[in-house]
Every structure is written in C-alpha cells, then in structure tokens.
mmCIF file of C-alpha atoms in Angstrom:
data_model
loop_
_atom_site.group_PDB
_atom_site.id
_atom_site.type_symbol
_atom_site.label_atom_id
_atom_site.label_comp_id
_atom_site.label_asym_id
_atom_site.label_seq_id
_atom_site.Cartn_x
_atom_site.Cartn_y
_atom_site.Cartn_z
ATOM 1 C CA UNK V 53 217.411 198.577 -3.477
ATOM 2 C CA UNK V 54 214.564 200.942 -2.623
ATOM 3 C CA UNK V 55 212.831 198.604 -0.168
ATOM 4 C CA UNK V 56 213.423 200.927 2.791
ATOM 5 C CA UNK V 57 214.885 200.283 6.240
ATOM 6 C CA UNK V 58 211.861 198.328 7.511
ATOM 7 C CA UNK V 59 212.001 196.019 4.517
ATOM 8 C CA UNK V 60 215.727 195.491 4.990
ATOM 9 C CA UNK V 61 215.195 194.596 8.646
ATOM 10 C CA UNK V 62 212.478 192.091 7.712
ATOM 11 C CA UNK V 63 214.731 190.559 5.065
ATOM 12 C CA UNK V 64 217.585 190.237 7.539
ATOM 13 C CA UNK V 65 215.329 188.705 10.212
ATOM 14 C CA UNK V 66 213.888 186.305 7.661
ATOM 15 C CA UNK V 67 217.310 185.166 6.543
ATOM 16 C CA UNK V 68 218.624 184.884 10.088
ATOM 17 C CA UNK V 69 222.244 185.607 10.904
ATOM 18 C CA UNK V 70 223.623 183.143 8.348
ATOM 19 C CA UNK V 71 222.437 184.264 4.892
ATOM 20 C CA UNK V 72 225.504 182.624 3.323
ATOM 21 C CA UNK V 73 223.871 179.213 3.949
ATOM 22 C CA UNK V 74 221.556 180.062 1.051
ATOM 23 C CA UNK V 75 224.473 180.105 -1.427
ATOM 24 C CA UNK V 76 224.632 177.179 -3.856
ATOM 25 C CA UNK V 77 228.245 176.399 -3.040
ATOM 26 C CA UNK V 78 227.840 176.576 0.740
ATOM 27 C CA UNK V 79 227.728 172.781 1.240
ATOM 28 C CA UNK V 80 231.190 172.560 -0.316
ATOM 29 C CA UNK V 81 232.708 175.257 1.885
ATOM 30 C CA UNK V 82 235.352 174.240 4.396
ATOM 31 C CA UNK V 83 236.481 176.311 7.337
ATOM 32 C CA UNK V 84 239.936 177.761 6.846
ATOM 33 C CA UNK V 85 242.107 179.769 9.216
ATOM 34 C CA UNK V 86 242.361 183.509 8.606
ATOM 35 C CA UNK V 87 245.569 185.538 8.426
ATOM 36 C CA UNK V 88 244.861 189.266 8.847
ATOM 37 C CA UNK V 89 247.624 191.642 7.747
ATOM 38 C CA UNK V 90 247.108 195.321 8.595
ATOM 39 C CA UNK V 91 249.558 197.781 7.041
ATOM 40 C CA UNK V 92 249.567 201.210 8.622
ATOM 41 C CA UNK V 93 249.450 204.090 6.155
ATOM 42 C CA UNK V 94 248.745 201.932 3.099
ATOM 43 C CA UNK V 95 246.880 204.510 1.026
ATOM 44 C CA UNK V 96 244.513 202.994 -1.562
ATOM 45 C CA UNK V 97 246.179 204.595 -4.587
ATOM 46 C CA UNK V 98 249.631 203.230 -3.688
ATOM 47 C CA UNK V 99 248.547 200.010 -5.399
ATOM 48 C CA UNK V 100 247.336 201.622 -8.640
ATOM 49 C CA UNK V 101 249.401 201.946 -11.854
ATOM 50 C CA UNK V 102 248.476 205.631 -12.155
ATOM 51 C CA UNK V 103 250.214 206.435 -8.869
ATOM 52 C CA UNK V 104 253.363 204.601 -9.929
ATOM 53 C CA UNK V 105 253.356 206.443 -13.274
ATOM 54 C CA UNK V 106 252.991 209.744 -11.442
ATOM 55 C CA UNK V 107 256.054 208.949 -9.363
ATOM 56 C CA UNK V 108 257.944 207.746 -12.458
ATOM 57 C CA UNK V 109 258.824 204.461 -10.792
ATOM 58 C CA UNK V 110 258.596 200.912 -12.120
ATOM 59 C CA UNK V 111 255.222 199.412 -11.287
ATOM 60 C CA UNK V 112 256.404 195.811 -11.426
ATOM 61 C CA UNK V 113 257.966 196.103 -7.989
ATOM 62 C CA UNK V 114 254.742 195.119 -6.202
ATOM 63 C CA UNK V 115 254.520 191.471 -7.230
ATOM 64 C CA UNK V 116 253.039 190.221 -3.945
ATOM 65 C CA UNK V 117 250.322 192.876 -3.837
ATOM 66 C CA UNK V 118 249.522 192.200 -7.503
ATOM 67 C CA UNK V 119 249.310 188.466 -6.840
ATOM 68 C CA UNK V 120 246.936 188.992 -3.903
ATOM 69 C CA UNK V 121 244.713 191.260 -6.029
ATOM 70 C CA UNK V 122 244.729 188.818 -8.951
ATOM 71 C CA UNK V 123 243.825 185.781 -6.871
ATOM 72 C CA UNK V 124 241.393 187.477 -4.505
ATOM 73 C CA UNK V 125 238.788 190.191 -4.256
ATOM 74 C CA UNK V 126 239.433 193.905 -3.874
ATOM 75 C CA UNK V 127 236.985 196.249 -2.211
ATOM 76 C CA UNK V 128 236.745 199.406 -4.304
ATOM 77 C CA UNK V 129 235.305 201.811 -1.751
ATOM 78 C CA UNK V 130 234.938 201.938 2.004
ATOM 79 C CA UNK V 131 233.632 204.598 4.363
ATOM 80 C CA UNK V 132 236.519 205.401 6.739
ATOM 81 C CA UNK V 133 236.004 206.279 10.365
ATOM 82 C CA UNK V 134 236.563 209.758 11.720
ATOM 83 C CA UNK V 135 238.819 210.997 13.168
ATOM 84 C CA UNK V 136 241.611 209.251 11.211
ATOM 85 C CA UNK V 137 243.968 208.681 14.132
ATOM 86 C CA UNK V 138 245.625 205.463 15.232
ATOM 87 C CA UNK V 139 243.576 204.435 18.265
ATOM 88 C CA UNK V 140 240.076 205.308 16.960
ATOM 89 C CA UNK V 141 240.729 203.494 13.676
ATOM 90 C CA UNK V 142 242.360 200.488 15.333
ATOM 91 C CA UNK V 143 239.500 200.123 17.819
ATOM 92 C CA UNK V 144 236.963 200.345 14.995
ATOM 93 C CA UNK V 145 238.853 197.683 13.015
ATOM 94 C CA UNK V 146 238.783 195.426 16.078
ATOM 95 C CA UNK V 147 235.102 195.939 16.968
ATOM 96 C CA UNK V 148 233.291 196.977 13.788
ATOM 97 C CA UNK V 149 231.943 200.067 15.575
ATOM 98 C CA UNK V 150 232.452 203.772 14.941
ATOM 99 C CA UNK V 151 234.530 205.803 17.441
ATOM 100 C CA UNK V 152 231.410 207.539 18.796
ATOM 101 C CA UNK V 153 230.241 204.101 19.964
ATOM 102 C CA UNK V 154 233.533 202.691 21.244
ATOM 103 C CA UNK V 155 234.414 205.856 23.169
ATOM 104 C CA UNK V 156 237.946 205.835 21.768
ATOM 105 C CA UNK V 157 237.874 209.070 19.797
ATOM 106 C CA UNK V 158 241.514 210.136 19.633
ATOM 107 C CA UNK V 159 245.150 209.438 20.363
ATOM 108 C CA UNK V 160 244.916 212.194 22.977
ATOM 109 C CA UNK V 161 241.744 212.450 25.072
ATOM 110 C CA UNK V 162 240.597 214.479 28.062
ATOM 111 C CA UNK V 163 237.592 213.658 30.244
ATOM 112 C CA UNK V 164 235.954 216.877 31.452
ATOM 113 C CA UNK V 165 234.213 215.113 34.344
ATOM 114 C CA UNK V 166 237.011 212.962 35.744
ATOM 115 C CA UNK V 167 239.795 215.312 34.539
ATOM 116 C CA UNK V 168 241.578 212.229 33.247
ATOM 117 C CA UNK V 169 244.051 212.670 30.392
ATOM 118 C CA UNK V 170 245.037 209.999 27.875
ATOM 119 C CA UNK V 171 248.103 210.239 25.665
ATOM 120 C CA UNK V 172 249.223 207.606 23.167
ATOM 121 C CA UNK V 173 252.827 208.628 23.814
ATOM 122 C CA UNK V 174 252.539 207.646 27.492
ATOM 123 C CA UNK V 175 253.780 204.023 27.785
ATOM 124 C CA UNK V 176 251.734 203.608 30.991
ATOM 125 C CA UNK V 177 248.495 204.866 29.438
ATOM 126 C CA UNK V 178 245.556 202.443 29.280
ATOM 127 C CA UNK V 179 242.331 202.524 27.287
ATOM 128 C CA UNK V 180 240.500 200.683 30.056
ATOM 129 C CA UNK V 181 238.469 203.730 31.176
ATOM 130 C CA UNK V 182 237.922 205.018 27.637
ATOM 131 C CA UNK V 183 236.817 201.927 25.707
ATOM 132 C CA UNK V 184 233.073 202.007 26.474
ATOM 133 C CA UNK V 185 231.477 199.637 24.004
ATOM 134 C CA UNK V 186 232.338 196.836 21.608
ATOM 135 C CA UNK V 187 234.186 193.589 22.035
ATOM 136 C CA UNK V 188 237.310 193.053 19.926
ATOM 137 C CA UNK V 189 237.317 190.176 17.478
ATOM 138 C CA UNK V 190 240.154 188.382 19.267
ATOM 139 C CA UNK V 191 238.430 187.995 22.647
ATOM 140 C CA UNK V 192 235.037 187.286 21.045
ATOM 141 C CA UNK V 193 236.537 184.550 18.879
ATOM 142 C CA UNK V 194 238.327 183.082 21.899
ATOM 143 C CA UNK V 195 235.031 182.935 23.815
ATOM 144 C CA UNK V 196 233.655 180.745 21.037
ATOM 145 C CA UNK V 197 236.523 178.307 21.244
ATOM 146 C CA UNK V 198 238.695 179.770 18.507
ATOM 147 C CA UNK V 199 242.451 180.041 18.927
ATOM 148 C CA UNK V 200 243.614 183.595 18.234
ATOM 149 C CA UNK V 201 246.976 185.353 18.027
ATOM 150 C CA UNK V 202 247.442 189.145 17.840
ATOM 151 C CA UNK V 203 250.899 190.538 17.044
ATOM 152 C CA UNK V 204 252.037 194.151 17.357
ATOM 153 C CA UNK V 205 248.637 195.537 18.317
ATOM 154 C CA UNK V 206 248.184 198.380 20.800
ATOM 155 C CA UNK V 207 245.254 197.208 22.901
ATOM 156 C CA UNK V 208 245.078 193.394 22.914
ATOM 157 C CA UNK V 209 245.852 193.188 26.644
ATOM 158 C CA UNK V 210 242.999 195.277 28.067
ATOM 159 C CA UNK V 211 241.208 193.789 31.104
ATOM 160 C CA UNK V 212 238.096 191.962 29.931
ATOM 161 C CA UNK V 213 239.257 192.159 26.323
ATOM 162 C CA UNK V 214 242.499 190.265 26.518
ATOM 163 C CA UNK V 215 243.417 186.784 25.358
ATOM 164 C CA UNK V 216 243.830 184.000 27.879
ATOM 165 C CA UNK V 217 247.417 183.251 26.912
ATOM 166 C CA UNK V 218 249.685 186.262 27.292
ATOM 167 C CA UNK V 219 251.993 184.932 24.564
ATOM 168 C CA UNK V 220 249.102 185.221 22.077
ATOM 169 C CA UNK V 221 249.034 188.985 22.553
ATOM 170 C CA UNK V 222 252.149 190.902 21.617
ATOM 171 C CA UNK V 223 251.508 194.631 22.208
ATOM 172 C CA UNK V 224 252.638 197.323 19.817
ATOM 173 C CA UNK V 225 256.384 197.799 19.520
ATOM 174 C CA UNK V 226 257.983 200.678 17.625
ATOM 175 C CA UNK V 227 261.001 198.705 16.510
ATOM 176 C CA UNK V 228 264.273 200.164 15.354
ATOM 177 C CA UNK V 229 264.208 201.472 11.777
ATOM 178 C CA UNK V 230 267.456 199.664 10.958
ATOM 179 C CA UNK V 231 265.818 196.340 11.802
ATOM 180 C CA UNK V 232 262.516 196.956 10.010
ATOM 181 C CA UNK V 233 262.914 194.245 7.365
ATOM 182 C CA UNK V 234 264.040 191.483 9.720
ATOM 183 C CA UNK V 235 261.359 192.401 12.265
ATOM 184 C CA UNK V 236 258.690 192.211 9.551
ATOM 185 C CA UNK V 237 259.974 188.817 8.419
ATOM 186 C CA UNK V 238 259.968 187.606 12.009
ATOM 187 C CA UNK V 239 256.438 188.856 12.699
ATOM 188 C CA UNK V 240 254.954 187.447 9.489
ATOM 189 C CA UNK V 241 256.684 184.100 10.077
ATOM 190 C CA UNK V 242 255.370 183.976 13.620
ATOM 191 C CA UNK V 243 251.844 184.855 12.488
ATOM 192 C CA UNK V 244 251.868 182.087 9.850
ATOM 193 C CA UNK V 245 253.481 179.592 12.243
ATOM 194 C CA UNK V 246 250.566 180.099 14.638
ATOM 195 C CA UNK V 247 248.300 178.790 11.883
ATOM 196 C CA UNK V 248 250.300 175.994 10.297
ATOM 197 C CA UNK V 249 251.956 174.565 13.430
ATOM 198 C CA UNK V 250 249.695 175.538 16.317
ATOM 199 C CA UNK V 251 246.382 175.211 14.430
ATOM 200 C CA UNK V 252 245.174 178.711 15.235
ATOM 201 C CA UNK V 253 241.922 179.927 13.640
ATOM 202 C CA UNK V 254 242.862 183.617 13.473
ATOM 203 C CA UNK V 255 246.273 185.250 13.330
ATOM 204 C CA UNK V 256 246.575 189.048 13.148
ATOM 205 C CA UNK V 257 249.682 191.127 12.531
ATOM 206 C CA UNK V 258 250.149 194.895 12.221
ATOM 207 C CA UNK V 259 253.093 196.848 10.799
ATOM 208 C CA UNK V 260 253.470 200.617 10.670
ATOM 209 C CA UNK V 261 256.841 201.153 8.951
ATOM 210 C CA UNK V 262 255.140 202.610 5.854
ATOM 211 C CA UNK V 263 253.223 205.135 7.927
ATOM 212 C CA UNK V 264 256.368 206.236 9.746
ATOM 213 C CA UNK V 265 258.211 206.803 6.456
ATOM 214 C CA UNK V 266 255.234 208.764 5.070
ATOM 215 C CA UNK V 267 255.195 211.016 8.126
ATOM 216 C CA UNK V 268 258.936 211.615 7.912
ATOM 217 C CA UNK V 269 259.422 212.103 4.167
ATOM 218 C CA UNK V 270 255.913 212.856 2.918
ATOM 219 C CA UNK V 271 253.227 210.450 1.631
ATOM 220 C CA UNK V 272 254.166 210.961 -2.039
ATOM 221 C CA UNK V 273 257.901 210.526 -1.581
ATOM 222 C CA UNK V 274 260.338 208.082 -3.150
ATOM 223 C CA UNK V 275 261.069 206.797 0.359
ATOM 224 C CA UNK V 276 257.445 205.694 0.718
ATOM 225 C CA UNK V 277 257.600 203.702 -2.504
ATOM 226 C CA UNK V 278 260.902 202.148 -1.466
ATOM 227 C CA UNK V 279 259.393 201.075 1.855
ATOM 228 C CA UNK V 280 256.313 199.694 0.101
ATOM 229 C CA UNK V 281 258.639 197.686 -2.141
ATOM 230 C CA UNK V 282 260.373 196.292 0.964
ATOM 231 C CA UNK V 283 257.017 195.223 2.424
ATOM 232 C CA UNK V 284 256.089 193.633 -0.895
ATOM 233 C CA UNK V 285 259.404 191.756 -0.991
ATOM 234 C CA UNK V 286 258.808 190.416 2.524
ATOM 235 C CA UNK V 287 255.284 189.364 1.546
ATOM 236 C CA UNK V 288 256.638 187.647 -1.572
ATOM 237 C CA UNK V 289 258.893 185.517 0.606
ATOM 238 C CA UNK V 290 256.081 184.574 2.977
ATOM 239 C CA UNK V 291 253.635 183.721 0.164
ATOM 240 C CA UNK V 292 256.338 181.654 -1.526
ATOM 241 C CA UNK V 293 256.931 179.787 1.737
ATOM 242 C CA UNK V 294 253.238 178.983 2.017
ATOM 243 C CA UNK V 295 253.127 177.622 -1.523
ATOM 244 C CA UNK V 296 256.444 175.770 -1.774
ATOM 245 C CA UNK V 297 257.900 174.850 1.625
ATOM 246 C CA UNK V 298 257.498 171.144 2.339
ATOM 247 C CA UNK V 299 256.319 171.601 5.925
ATOM 248 C CA UNK V 300 253.647 174.048 4.746
ATOM 249 C CA UNK V 301 252.585 172.161 1.628
ATOM 250 C CA UNK V 302 249.129 171.310 3.005
ATOM 251 C CA UNK V 303 248.481 174.752 4.488
ATOM 252 C CA UNK V 304 245.189 176.253 3.330
ATOM 253 C CA UNK V 305 244.278 179.678 4.639
ATOM 254 C CA UNK V 306 242.484 182.891 3.779
ATOM 255 C CA UNK V 307 244.363 186.186 3.812
ATOM 256 C CA UNK V 308 242.725 189.532 4.575
ATOM 257 C CA UNK V 309 244.911 192.547 3.763
ATOM 258 C CA UNK V 310 243.830 195.838 5.327
ATOM 259 C CA UNK V 311 245.043 199.387 5.890
ATOM 260 C CA UNK V 312 244.231 201.575 8.877
ATOM 261 C CA UNK V 313 244.294 204.872 6.971
ATOM 262 C CA UNK V 314 246.316 206.784 4.371
ATOM 263 C CA UNK V 315 248.122 210.099 4.668
ATOM 264 C CA UNK V 316 247.761 213.164 2.426
#
C-alpha cells in the first residue's frame, strides 16, 4: 500500500487485534467449529485442469475438491517455508512461525554443542529439545477453553505442548498401504464425529498417502492421480454425510483444506 512499516504498525495498533469487528456483517457472524484437513504432498497444480490435460486423464474425477473450491475461497499464492521437509513444515503449520524461529529445521538434525542427533526415522526420537519457540494451535486453543482433537500428527504429544486428554492426540501412524482407503475413511469420520457428537471446536486430521505414492512412482505419475482420486472419493463420502445424514443434518462447520508441500 506504500504506507511503510511504521504506518502499518500504527494501523494495526489502532485497529487492535480484532479488525474483523469492523466488517459490516460481523454482528451476524456465528462461531462455527473448524475441520482442518492437511494432505501431504498435495501440489497446487494437481487441482488445475491444465495438469489433468497434461496427464491425459479425465478432470471430472475430483468432484469433492471442485465442490470445496466452488463453495469456498482459494488462496492463489503462498510463501512456503524452507527447508521443505516434513517436520519443519508441520511445525510451521502448527505455530505460524518459520523454522528459523521454531528451531525445527529438518527431519534430521545434529546439535554441535550437545552432540545430540535427531532422526525422524527413530521411533523414540522427540522434538522436545529442538522445538525452541512457538506454541501449537491445539494447546493454545485448549488453554482458552476450546476442545481440540489432532489425528495422525507427529508432534501433538510433546511435553508442554500436548493436549490434556491423550485420546485427543493420535500421533502419526504410517498405516499399511493396502488399508489406505479404509484408514482414511476412519480418520475423517472420527475427525467429524469429534465436532458433531462431542462438540469440539477444532478437529485436525493429516494424511500422507499421496506423498508416499509421489515418492515411490514420481510426482507426475498416473499412480499419483489415482491416489488423488481415491482421496477425493473419500472426501465426497464425508461431505455427503455432512449434508444428508439425519444425525448430522444440523451440523454447521468450516473446512480448511491445506497441503504441507508438493514434490517436483
């Protein structure tokens, strides 16, 4: 806008931390629970017609993604964090901070002073000594009286950053490829159930089947598009349940669909 950083700071201070209260429609807003779906490896162009044309595959296979785009808002550009590895990106998604601030800068880290080594492949490894700054959204929301569930996330059980109820935090599980579809259905159903039956304010779920297929067969492969179609089919079923099932007929919620990063 050309007003400079000082002007921006003054504007922000003047508006306080709740600028949305100035919107005309704010008095009609009602609080709704939030379902956050994070799909690992969901590259931005996978949802564009040009990519489907390039792969010579029918673009009408992504009905759920198309429906979400049509009835919501799509962010055209974002500035991704660096490096694009699982733990740095996940921690940034959880805290809103860059890796240089959180201290989680890789899937494999070595501390020159303490000689401590961290490896994502080590099931006993903990981020406790590496995560330096930033509180994850789940524990922050819980501190303010919000009910939060986090499914299939790597670091939702860290000391000081965990949820009070252990059943609300289901750590990351690399489930069997043969059971991918049924595990996705189960996780999405559980995430939605937390909202419509247990009155949770925030329900998060992460799946990485697309990323695994991209790493195995290549990010531009037919296998990737087939897996994306499977995810879309599962989402179609869950969205249909929300709209048509009798026990969920009064369910009103917001859905935030995110990716961690895409592969080239």
